[in-house]
Amino acid sequence: MRRKVIAGNWKMNMLPNEAIEFIQSLAEKVKHSEHEVVLCVPYTDIFYSVLNTQGTNIKIGAQNMHWEEKGAYTGEVSAEMLKAVGVEYVIIGHSERRQYFAETDETVNKKLKKALSVGLKPIVCVGETLEQREQGITIQVITGQTEKALDGLEPEQVEKVIIAYEPIWAIGTGKTATKEDANDAVRQIRKKIAEKYGQNTANGVIIQYGGSVKAANAKELFEMSDIDGGLVGGASLKVEEFSNIVNYN
Ligand code: PEP
């Protein structure tokens, strides 16, 4: 039985004092959750967030990382650095990074390999644009992105990867995929993983849905057969809303 992972993506929001206040309040509200609760915070909040989640069931993630260990990469942060400050999860290949920061399937693959090598749990984002959906190539796009992200990994490494299916047209727009469409997309991703790495491996991979998840739709989405929780953007900035998403059941 796969565990649900419910991860907030704060993007470029939240000053350290706001992060601390949020975490202290959230910890109380989700302390009985059976789900894995993760907050992917800006780099500048990591130290305070890790300190303030000690003794709670909230895990801290980053939103990006570089694939090299160290060197002349001004402005970048390595997987080793994240690990050293207590980060457990890292988002890789979010569509905003692909769109605004030239992230490609190749860099996603490099980052994924690096994250796994230091023991970070990667959340790899895949998703189609509205244009691709209208062209009827959604499944081709998302299974292709998944294949390229996982290229060169062994089945036991693939099992440690979390995939977030995030249709780009649903991110931050208030538009959500129907639960049937989201579940079908997730199932197709799992099928592709099964073809390449075996059914056992595919059955173990956590695949989330992301795209305008809120308290009002979390239950119907997360109760679908193949959807293992969610990656939550806007709604993870409000403690009441996010805790209601975590406590959807
Ligand atoms: C995201 O940024 O990963 C996301 C899903 O955003 P939102 O929930 O705001 O659509």
Short mmCIF file of C-alpha atoms and ligand atoms in Angstrom, two decimals:
data_model
loop_
_atom_site.label_atom_id
_atom_site.label_comp_id
_atom_site.label_asym_id
_atom_site.label_seq_id
_atom_site.Cartn_x
_atom_site.Cartn_y
_atom_site.Cartn_z
CA MET A 1 0.00 0.00 0.00
CA ARG A 2 1.52 3.31 -1.08
CA ARG A 3 1.54 6.17 1.39
CA LYS A 4 0.03 9.52 0.42
CA VAL A 5 2.55 12.34 0.27
CA ILE A 6 1.06 15.81 0.56
CA ALA A 7 3.64 18.46 -0.21
CA GLY A 8 3.29 22.23 -0.16
CA ASN A 9 5.30 24.27 -2.65
CA TRP A 10 5.67 27.77 -1.26
CA LYS A 11 7.47 29.01 -4.40
CA MET A 12 8.99 32.50 -3.81
CA ASN A 13 6.85 33.31 -0.78
CA MET A 14 7.25 33.46 2.99
CA LEU A 15 9.87 35.33 5.01
CA PRO A 16 11.55 33.35 7.80
CA ASN A 17 9.33 34.79 10.55
CA GLU A 18 6.24 33.90 8.49
CA ALA A 19 7.59 30.41 7.90
CA ILE A 20 8.18 29.83 11.62
CA GLU A 21 4.69 31.02 12.54
CA PHE A 22 3.13 28.87 9.81
CA ILE A 23 5.03 25.74 10.82
CA GLN A 24 4.23 26.09 14.50
CA SER A 25 0.56 26.40 13.70
CA LEU A 26 0.54 23.62 11.07
CA ALA A 27 2.40 21.16 13.33
CA GLU A 28 -0.44 21.24 15.81
CA LYS A 29 -3.10 20.79 13.15
CA VAL A 30 -1.50 17.82 11.34
CA LYS A 31 0.10 15.98 14.23
CA HIS A 32 -2.28 13.00 13.90
CA SER A 33 -2.01 12.69 10.12
CA GLU A 34 -1.09 9.28 8.71
CA HIS A 35 0.14 10.99 5.52
CA GLU A 36 3.63 12.25 4.81
CA VAL A 37 3.47 16.04 5.19
CA VAL A 38 6.14 18.05 3.39
CA LEU A 39 6.78 21.77 2.96
CA CYS A 40 9.05 22.79 0.09
CA VAL A 41 10.29 26.18 1.20
CA PRO A 42 12.57 28.87 -0.29
CA TYR A 43 16.29 28.39 0.47
CA THR A 44 16.24 31.31 2.91
CA ASP A 45 13.60 29.56 5.05
CA ILE A 46 15.27 26.15 5.18
CA PHE A 47 17.34 26.62 8.33
CA TYR A 48 14.44 28.00 10.38
CA SER A 49 12.00 25.48 8.94
CA VAL A 50 14.19 22.49 9.76
CA LEU A 51 14.70 23.77 13.32
CA ASN A 52 11.00 24.38 13.84
CA THR A 53 9.91 21.00 12.47
CA GLN A 54 12.10 19.04 14.90
CA GLY A 55 9.83 16.75 16.89
CA THR A 56 6.90 17.23 14.45
CA ASN A 57 5.71 15.05 11.57
CA ILE A 58 6.44 17.75 8.97
CA LYS A 59 9.36 17.22 6.59
CA ILE A 60 11.21 19.99 4.79
CA GLY A 61 11.95 20.08 1.09
CA ALA A 62 13.71 22.48 -1.28
CA GLN A 63 12.33 23.66 -4.62
CA ASN A 64 15.43 23.16 -6.76
CA MET A 65 19.10 22.15 -6.62
CA HIS A 66 22.17 21.91 -8.87
CA TRP A 67 23.53 18.58 -10.10
CA GLU A 68 27.19 19.36 -9.34
CA GLU A 69 28.60 18.90 -5.87
CA LYS A 70 30.45 22.22 -5.73
CA GLY A 71 32.28 24.75 -7.87
CA ALA A 72 31.93 27.95 -9.83
CA TYR A 73 28.15 28.05 -10.21
CA THR A 74 27.23 31.42 -8.79
CA GLY A 75 23.84 31.48 -7.16
CA GLU A 76 23.35 27.72 -7.17
CA VAL A 77 22.85 25.30 -4.26
CA SER A 78 24.01 21.67 -4.30
CA ALA A 79 22.26 18.51 -3.14
CA GLU A 80 25.01 18.05 -0.54
CA MET A 81 24.30 21.52 0.86
CA LEU A 82 20.60 20.75 1.17
CA LYS A 83 21.28 17.43 2.83
CA ALA A 84 23.69 19.05 5.28
CA VAL A 85 21.05 21.46 6.56
CA GLY A 86 18.43 18.75 7.12
CA VAL A 87 16.41 18.90 3.90
CA GLU A 88 14.72 15.57 3.02
CA TYR A 89 12.85 16.31 -0.20
CA VAL A 90 13.58 18.34 -3.32
CA ILE A 91 11.30 19.36 -6.19
CA ILE A 92 12.94 18.81 -9.57
CA GLY A 93 11.76 20.13 -12.92
CA HIS A 94 8.77 22.17 -11.78
CA SER A 95 7.08 23.62 -14.86
CA GLU A 96 7.93 27.16 -13.70
CA ARG A 97 11.59 26.19 -13.72
CA ARG A 98 11.25 24.57 -17.14
CA GLN A 99 9.44 27.66 -18.44
CA TYR A 100 11.42 30.53 -16.86
CA PHE A 101 14.82 29.01 -16.08
CA ALA A 102 15.54 26.83 -19.09
CA GLU A 103 15.28 23.55 -17.22
CA THR A 104 15.21 20.65 -19.68
CA ASP A 105 14.55 16.91 -19.51
CA GLU A 106 18.33 16.49 -19.52
CA THR A 107 18.95 18.75 -16.51
CA VAL A 108 16.03 17.11 -14.72
CA ASN A 109 17.67 13.72 -15.25
CA LYS A 110 21.05 14.98 -13.97
CA LYS A 111 19.47 16.56 -10.89
CA LEU A 112 17.42 13.47 -10.18
CA LYS A 113 20.49 11.20 -10.25
CA LYS A 114 22.36 13.58 -7.97
CA ALA A 115 19.49 13.93 -5.50
CA LEU A 116 19.19 10.14 -5.20
CA SER A 117 22.94 9.73 -4.77
CA VAL A 118 22.93 11.87 -1.61
CA GLY A 119 19.69 10.41 -0.23
CA LEU A 120 17.32 13.29 -0.98
CA LYS A 121 13.79 12.28 -1.97
CA PRO A 122 13.08 13.85 -5.35
CA ILE A 123 9.65 15.07 -6.43
CA VAL A 124 9.87 15.22 -10.23
CA CYS A 125 7.24 17.30 -12.00
CA VAL A 126 5.77 16.38 -15.38
CA GLY A 127 2.80 17.91 -17.16
CA GLU A 128 1.36 19.07 -20.45
CA THR A 129 0.53 22.57 -21.66
CA LEU A 130 -3.01 23.52 -22.65
CA GLU A 131 -1.94 23.44 -26.30
CA GLN A 132 -0.59 19.91 -25.96
CA ARG A 133 -3.79 18.82 -24.21
CA GLU A 134 -5.87 20.30 -27.04
CA GLN A 135 -3.69 18.48 -29.58
CA GLY A 136 -4.49 15.22 -27.79
CA ILE A 137 -0.85 14.46 -26.93
CA THR A 138 -1.07 14.66 -23.12
CA ILE A 139 -0.14 11.05 -22.45
CA GLN A 140 2.70 11.11 -24.97
CA VAL A 141 4.13 14.27 -23.37
CA ILE A 142 3.94 13.16 -19.75
CA THR A 143 5.15 9.61 -20.31
CA GLY A 144 7.99 11.00 -22.47
CA GLN A 145 9.02 13.43 -19.71
CA THR A 146 8.88 10.59 -17.19
CA GLU A 147 11.02 8.30 -19.35
CA LYS A 148 13.65 10.99 -19.89
CA ALA A 149 13.71 11.97 -16.20
CA LEU A 150 14.28 8.36 -15.12
CA ASP A 151 16.74 7.48 -17.87
CA GLY A 152 19.68 5.43 -16.60
CA LEU A 153 18.22 4.64 -13.16
CA GLU A 154 18.00 1.14 -11.71
CA PRO A 155 14.54 -0.14 -10.63
CA GLU A 156 15.46 0.18 -6.95
CA GLN A 157 16.30 3.86 -7.54
CA VAL A 158 13.08 4.46 -9.49
CA GLU A 159 11.09 3.24 -6.48
CA LYS A 160 12.49 6.14 -4.46
CA VAL A 161 11.32 8.78 -6.93
CA ILE A 162 8.09 10.68 -6.41
CA ILE A 163 6.45 11.96 -9.56
CA ALA A 164 4.05 14.88 -9.53
CA TYR A 165 1.67 14.97 -12.48
CA GLU A 166 0.97 18.68 -12.86
CA PRO A 167 -0.94 19.80 -15.95
CA ILE A 168 0.53 23.24 -16.62
CA TRP A 169 -2.86 24.75 -17.48
CA ALA A 170 -4.06 23.83 -13.98
CA ILE A 171 -1.19 25.41 -12.02
CA GLY A 172 -2.23 28.57 -10.21
CA THR A 173 -5.25 29.01 -12.48
CA GLY A 174 -8.01 27.64 -10.27
CA LYS A 175 -8.70 25.05 -13.00
CA THR A 176 -8.31 21.47 -11.84
CA ALA A 177 -8.16 18.32 -13.94
CA THR A 178 -11.22 16.16 -13.38
CA LYS A 179 -10.51 13.36 -10.97
CA GLU A 180 -10.97 10.83 -13.77
CA ASP A 181 -8.57 12.64 -16.14
CA ALA A 182 -5.98 13.10 -13.39
CA ASN A 183 -6.23 9.46 -12.37
CA ASP A 184 -5.96 8.29 -15.96
CA ALA A 185 -2.84 10.42 -16.56
CA VAL A 186 -1.25 9.07 -13.38
CA ARG A 187 -2.15 5.52 -14.42
CA GLN A 188 -0.47 6.01 -17.80
CA ILE A 189 2.69 7.25 -16.08
CA ARG A 190 2.65 4.16 -13.88
CA LYS A 191 2.11 1.95 -16.95
CA LYS A 192 5.16 3.46 -18.64
CA ILE A 193 7.24 2.84 -15.51
CA ALA A 194 5.98 -0.76 -15.44
CA GLU A 195 7.01 -1.28 -19.08
CA LYS A 196 10.53 -0.07 -18.39
CA TYR A 197 11.21 -1.16 -14.82
CA GLY A 198 8.66 -3.88 -14.07
CA GLN A 199 5.24 -3.91 -12.44
CA ASN A 200 6.59 -4.31 -8.90
CA THR A 201 8.65 -1.16 -9.21
CA ALA A 202 5.75 0.75 -10.77
CA ASN A 203 3.41 -0.32 -7.98
CA GLY A 204 5.75 1.21 -5.42
CA VAL A 205 6.23 4.61 -7.07
CA ILE A 206 4.36 7.48 -5.45
CA ILE A 207 2.65 9.62 -8.08
CA GLN A 208 1.00 12.83 -6.93
CA TYR A 209 -1.43 15.17 -8.66
CA GLY A 210 -0.80 18.92 -8.63
CA GLY A 211 -2.72 21.85 -10.10
CA SER A 212 -5.09 24.03 -8.08
CA VAL A 213 -5.56 21.46 -5.33
CA LYS A 214 -7.56 22.95 -2.48
CA ALA A 215 -9.44 21.69 0.57
CA ALA A 216 -12.65 21.53 -1.47
CA ASN A 217 -11.25 19.09 -4.08
CA ALA A 218 -8.49 17.23 -2.22
CA LYS A 219 -10.66 14.35 -1.06
CA GLU A 220 -12.08 13.46 -4.47
CA LEU A 221 -8.64 13.62 -6.09
CA PHE A 222 -6.66 11.83 -3.40
CA GLU A 223 -9.18 9.01 -3.10
CA MET A 224 -8.67 8.00 -6.73
CA SER A 225 -6.99 4.62 -7.19
CA ASP A 226 -3.64 5.81 -8.57
CA ILE A 227 -3.23 9.28 -7.07
CA ASP A 228 -0.91 9.21 -4.06
CA GLY A 229 -1.43 12.68 -2.63
CA GLY A 230 -0.60 16.05 -4.09
CA LEU A 231 1.81 18.87 -4.74
CA VAL A 232 0.05 22.01 -3.58
CA GLY A 233 1.07 25.56 -4.53
CA GLY A 234 -1.19 28.50 -3.67
CA ALA A 235 -3.27 26.62 -1.11
CA SER A 236 -0.14 25.67 0.86
CA LEU A 237 0.38 29.31 1.84
CA LYS A 238 -2.68 29.36 4.08
CA VAL A 239 -2.30 27.24 7.16
CA GLU A 240 -6.00 26.51 7.61
CA GLU A 241 -6.46 25.53 3.97
CA PHE A 242 -3.31 23.41 3.81
CA SER A 243 -4.09 21.58 7.05
CA ASN A 244 -7.58 20.84 5.71
CA ILE A 245 -5.97 19.38 2.59
CA VAL A 246 -3.69 17.18 4.71
CA ASN A 247 -6.65 16.17 6.87
CA TYR A 248 -8.92 15.57 3.85
CA ASN A 249 -10.01 12.18 5.14
C1 PEP B 1 2.50 23.97 -8.05
O1 PEP B 1 3.09 25.02 -8.11
O2 PEP B 1 3.14 22.90 -8.00
C2 PEP B 1 1.04 23.99 -8.00
C3 PEP B 1 0.40 22.86 -8.16
O3 PEP B 1 0.45 25.20 -7.82
P1 PEP B 1 -1.12 25.48 -7.51
O4 PEP B 1 -1.54 24.49 -6.47
O5 PEP B 1 -1.18 26.89 -7.03
O6 PEP B 1 -1.85 25.26 -8.79
#
